[in-house]
PDB file of C-alpha atoms in Angstrom:
ATOM      1  CA  UNK A   1       0.000   0.000   0.000  1.00 57.00           C
ATOM      2  CA  UNK A   2       1.496   3.357  -0.997  1.00 64.00           C
ATOM      3  CA  UNK A   3       1.443   6.474   1.192  1.00 67.00           C
ATOM      4  CA  UNK A   4      -1.658   7.946  -0.508  1.00 64.00           C
ATOM      5  CA  UNK A   5      -3.618   4.737  -0.063  1.00 64.00           C
ATOM      6  CA  UNK A   6      -2.514   4.464   3.564  1.00 66.00           C
ATOM      7  CA  UNK A   7      -3.541   8.097   4.270  1.00 65.00           C
ATOM      8  CA  UNK A   8      -6.916   7.524   2.647  1.00 60.00           C
ATOM      9  CA  UNK A   9      -7.417   4.346   4.686  1.00 64.00           C
ATOM     10  CA  UNK A  10      -6.581   6.213   7.912  1.00 64.00           C
ATOM     11  CA  UNK A  11      -9.084   8.963   7.086  1.00 58.00           C
ATOM     12  CA  UNK A  12     -11.720   6.344   6.370  1.00 56.00           C
ATOM     13  CA  UNK A  13     -11.044   4.646   9.700  1.00 62.00           C
ATOM     14  CA  UNK A  14     -11.215   7.949  11.580  1.00 61.00           C
ATOM     15  CA  UNK A  15     -14.481   8.957   9.948  1.00 54.00           C
ATOM     16  CA  UNK A  16     -16.033   5.608  10.854  1.00 53.00           C
ATOM     17  CA  UNK A  17     -15.151   6.146  14.503  1.00 53.00           C
ATOM     18  CA  UNK A  18     -16.826   9.550  14.719  1.00 49.00           C
ATOM     19  CA  UNK A  19     -20.240   9.753  16.363  1.00 48.00           C
ATOM     20  CA  UNK A  20     -23.243  10.971  14.445  1.00 47.00           C
ATOM     21  CA  UNK A  21     -25.502  13.650  15.852  1.00 48.00           C
ATOM     22  CA  UNK A  22     -28.726  11.888  16.857  1.00 49.00           C
ATOM     23  CA  UNK A  23     -30.906  14.677  18.229  1.00 46.00           C
ATOM     24  CA  UNK A  24     -34.161  15.572  16.552  1.00 52.00           C
ATOM     25  CA  UNK A  25     -34.387  18.917  14.743  1.00 51.00           C
ATOM     26  CA  UNK A  26     -35.852  21.648  16.874  1.00 50.00           C
ATOM     27  CA  UNK A  27     -39.325  22.814  15.959  1.00 51.00           C
ATOM     28  CA  UNK A  28     -38.950  25.937  18.074  1.00 52.00           C
ATOM     29  CA  UNK A  29     -38.323  29.158  16.208  1.00 51.00           C
ATOM     30  CA  UNK A  30     -35.318  31.096  17.369  1.00 48.00           C
ATOM     31  CA  UNK A  31     -35.446  34.838  17.617  1.00 49.00           C
ATOM     32  CA  UNK A  32     -32.126  35.054  15.781  1.00 57.00           C
ATOM     33  CA  UNK A  33     -33.420  33.167  12.761  1.00 76.00           C
ATOM     34  CA  UNK A  34     -34.148  35.263   9.720  1.00 86.00           C
ATOM     35  CA  UNK A  35     -37.674  34.830   8.420  1.00 94.00           C
ATOM     36  CA  UNK A  36     -38.406  33.617   4.915  1.00 96.00           C
ATOM     37  CA  UNK A  37     -40.297  36.827   4.254  1.00 96.00           C
ATOM     38  CA  UNK A  38     -37.241  38.920   5.210  1.00 96.00           C
ATOM     39  CA  UNK A  39     -35.023  36.767   3.014  1.00 97.00           C
ATOM     40  CA  UNK A  40     -37.387  37.241   0.072  1.00 96.00           C
ATOM     41  CA  UNK A  41     -37.485  41.024   0.592  1.00 96.00           C
ATOM     42  CA  UNK A  42     -33.669  41.016   0.635  1.00 96.00           C
ATOM     43  CA  UNK A  43     -33.668  38.960  -2.576  1.00 96.00           C
ATOM     44  CA  UNK A  44     -36.003  41.475  -4.251  1.00 96.00           C
ATOM     45  CA  UNK A  45     -33.669  44.276  -3.215  1.00 95.00           C
ATOM     46  CA  UNK A  46     -30.613  42.423  -4.567  1.00 96.00           C
ATOM     47  CA  UNK A  47     -32.391  41.792  -7.869  1.00 96.00           C
ATOM     48  CA  UNK A  48     -33.530  45.412  -8.062  1.00 95.00           C
ATOM     49  CA  UNK A  49     -29.980  46.639  -7.342  1.00 95.00           C
ATOM     50  CA  UNK A  50     -28.540  44.351 -10.026  1.00 95.00           C
ATOM     51  CA  UNK A  51     -26.630  42.292  -7.459  1.00 97.00           C
ATOM     52  CA  UNK A  52     -28.613  39.139  -8.190  1.00 96.00           C
ATOM     53  CA  UNK A  53     -30.220  37.687 -11.292  1.00 95.00           C
ATOM     54  CA  UNK A  54     -33.959  37.462 -11.787  1.00 95.00           C
ATOM     55  CA  UNK A  55     -33.431  34.228 -13.720  1.00 94.00           C
ATOM     56  CA  UNK A  56     -33.587  30.753 -12.248  1.00 93.00           C
ATOM     57  CA  UNK A  57     -32.244  27.646 -13.950  1.00 92.00           C
ATOM     58  CA  UNK A  58     -33.524  24.096 -13.767  1.00 92.00           C
ATOM     59  CA  UNK A  59     -31.585  21.249 -15.305  1.00 94.00           C
ATOM     60  CA  UNK A  60     -34.061  18.415 -15.655  1.00 96.00           C
ATOM     61  CA  UNK A  61     -33.976  16.176 -18.708  1.00 97.00           C
ATOM     62  CA  UNK A  62     -37.476  14.805 -18.147  1.00 97.00           C
ATOM     63  CA  UNK A  63     -39.051  18.203 -17.587  1.00 96.00           C
ATOM     64  CA  UNK A  64     -37.209  19.664 -20.577  1.00 96.00           C
ATOM     65  CA  UNK A  65     -38.473  16.852 -22.805  1.00 97.00           C
ATOM     66  CA  UNK A  66     -42.014  17.282 -21.486  1.00 97.00           C
ATOM     67  CA  UNK A  67     -42.062  21.032 -22.125  1.00 96.00           C
ATOM     68  CA  UNK A  68     -40.557  20.647 -25.584  1.00 97.00           C
ATOM     69  CA  UNK A  69     -43.072  17.935 -26.373  1.00 98.00           C
ATOM     70  CA  UNK A  70     -45.922  20.177 -25.266  1.00 97.00           C
ATOM     71  CA  UNK A  71     -44.559  22.923 -27.509  1.00 96.00           C
ATOM     72  CA  UNK A  72     -44.191  20.560 -30.474  1.00 97.00           C
ATOM     73  CA  UNK A  73     -47.831  19.493 -30.322  1.00 98.00           C
ATOM     74  CA  UNK A  74     -49.048  23.021 -29.521  1.00 95.00           C
ATOM     75  CA  UNK A  75     -50.366  22.078 -26.069  1.00 96.00           C
ATOM     76  CA  UNK A  76     -48.131  24.279 -23.925  1.00 96.00           C
ATOM     77  CA  UNK A  77     -50.596  27.155 -24.310  1.00 93.00           C
ATOM     78  CA  UNK A  78     -53.374  24.939 -22.893  1.00 94.00           C
ATOM     79  CA  UNK A  79     -51.207  24.075 -19.888  1.00 95.00           C
ATOM     80  CA  UNK A  80     -50.309  27.755 -19.523  1.00 95.00           C
ATOM     81  CA  UNK A  81     -53.971  28.723 -19.533  1.00 94.00           C
ATOM     82  CA  UNK A  82     -54.787  26.082 -16.896  1.00 95.00           C
ATOM     83  CA  UNK A  83     -51.974  27.376 -14.671  1.00 95.00           C
ATOM     84  CA  UNK A  84     -53.106  30.975 -15.116  1.00 95.00           C
ATOM     85  CA  UNK A  85     -56.696  29.993 -14.291  1.00 94.00           C
ATOM     86  CA  UNK A  86     -55.472  28.275 -11.130  1.00 95.00           C
ATOM     87  CA  UNK A  87     -53.631  31.472 -10.167  1.00 94.00           C
ATOM     88  CA  UNK A  88     -56.604  33.698 -11.082  1.00 93.00           C
ATOM     89  CA  UNK A  89     -54.536  35.510 -13.697  1.00 91.00           C
ATOM     90  CA  UNK A  90     -55.812  36.556 -17.088  1.00 83.00           C
ATOM     91  CA  UNK A  91     -53.159  37.771 -19.491  1.00 74.00           C
ATOM     92  CA  UNK A  92     -54.011  35.827 -22.616  1.00 75.00           C
ATOM     93  CA  UNK A  93     -51.067  34.261 -24.395  1.00 79.00           C
ATOM     94  CA  UNK A  94     -47.902  34.258 -22.298  1.00 87.00           C
ATOM     95  CA  UNK A  95     -44.275  33.347 -22.876  1.00 92.00           C
ATOM     96  CA  UNK A  96     -42.675  30.013 -22.137  1.00 93.00           C
ATOM     97  CA  UNK A  97     -40.812  31.592 -19.232  1.00 94.00           C
ATOM     98  CA  UNK A  98     -44.019  32.996 -17.732  1.00 94.00           C
ATOM     99  CA  UNK A  99     -45.685  29.606 -18.148  1.00 95.00           C
ATOM    100  CA  UNK A 100     -42.883  27.778 -16.333  1.00 96.00           C
ATOM    101  CA  UNK A 101     -42.989  30.361 -13.552  1.00 95.00           C
ATOM    102  CA  UNK A 102     -46.750  29.980 -13.245  1.00 96.00           C
ATOM    103  CA  UNK A 103     -46.420  26.194 -13.105  1.00 96.00           C
ATOM    104  CA  UNK A 104     -43.804  26.502 -10.350  1.00 96.00           C
ATOM    105  CA  UNK A 105     -46.159  28.799  -8.402  1.00 96.00           C
ATOM    106  CA  UNK A 106     -49.042  26.344  -8.764  1.00 97.00           C
ATOM    107  CA  UNK A 107     -46.812  23.499  -7.576  1.00 97.00           C
ATOM    108  CA  UNK A 108     -45.509  25.484  -4.609  1.00 96.00           C
ATOM    109  CA  UNK A 109     -49.054  26.438  -3.678  1.00 96.00           C
ATOM    110  CA  UNK A 110     -49.986  22.754  -3.590  1.00 96.00           C
ATOM    111  CA  UNK A 111     -47.052  21.542  -1.491  1.00 97.00           C
ATOM    112  CA  UNK A 112     -46.253  24.646   0.592  1.00 97.00           C
ATOM    113  CA  UNK A 113     -49.008  27.275   0.484  1.00 96.00           C
ATOM    114  CA  UNK A 114     -47.426  29.135   3.402  1.00 96.00           C
ATOM    115  CA  UNK A 115     -44.358  29.770   1.247  1.00 96.00           C
ATOM    116  CA  UNK A 116     -46.517  31.424  -1.404  1.00 95.00           C
ATOM    117  CA  UNK A 117     -48.155  33.571   1.276  1.00 95.00           C
ATOM    118  CA  UNK A 118     -44.706  34.626   2.550  1.00 96.00           C
ATOM    119  CA  UNK A 119     -43.729  35.456  -1.021  1.00 96.00           C
ATOM    120  CA  UNK A 120     -46.819  37.607  -1.527  1.00 95.00           C
ATOM    121  CA  UNK A 121     -46.286  39.444   1.746  1.00 96.00           C
ATOM    122  CA  UNK A 122     -42.612  40.001   0.918  1.00 96.00           C
ATOM    123  CA  UNK A 123     -43.486  41.387  -2.512  1.00 96.00           C
ATOM    124  CA  UNK A 124     -45.931  43.844  -0.921  1.00 96.00           C
ATOM    125  CA  UNK A 125     -43.327  44.868   1.644  1.00 94.00           C
ATOM    126  CA  UNK A 126     -40.707  45.395  -1.058  1.00 95.00           C
ATOM    127  CA  UNK A 127     -43.046  47.429  -3.302  1.00 94.00           C
ATOM    128  CA  UNK A 128     -44.147  49.591  -0.376  1.00 92.00           C
ATOM    129  CA  UNK A 129     -40.516  50.221   0.608  1.00 89.00           C
ATOM    130  CA  UNK A 130     -39.830  51.406  -2.932  1.00 87.00           C
ATOM    131  CA  UNK A 131     -42.765  53.813  -2.813  1.00 83.00           C
ATOM    132  CA  UNK A 132     -41.513  55.247   0.470  1.00 67.00           C
ATOM    133  CA  UNK A 133     -38.295  56.312  -1.192  1.00 65.00           C
ATOM    134  CA  UNK A 134     -38.464  59.869  -2.464  1.00 63.00           C
TER     135      UNK A 134
END
């Protein structure tokens, strides 16, 4: 066994001897913890200041194939309309990007409606803070 293999073996042995943390996650909110709403407001400010991008990227082969397939058979607009109906939005024909954003919002609303509510409240807070600036 060469020196590299021996060093790797020693690290492996040491890591196996370390104890794992077995306590349950705390459900209590700490006063030091930053709220999701505050984090979203900060993200809006960073985007507005040009310090952060307004784009998000998803690398998902299956989702990409599904969306492209929907486009190829001219059904993406039907899915877009269904998403917009679910969100109570009426803008007629929308872009692919808007459609994917709307679908993400619908999905988030299904699995974590409180997150959507935090996002709405944060958006209002951000917009109001912009109006307060003279």
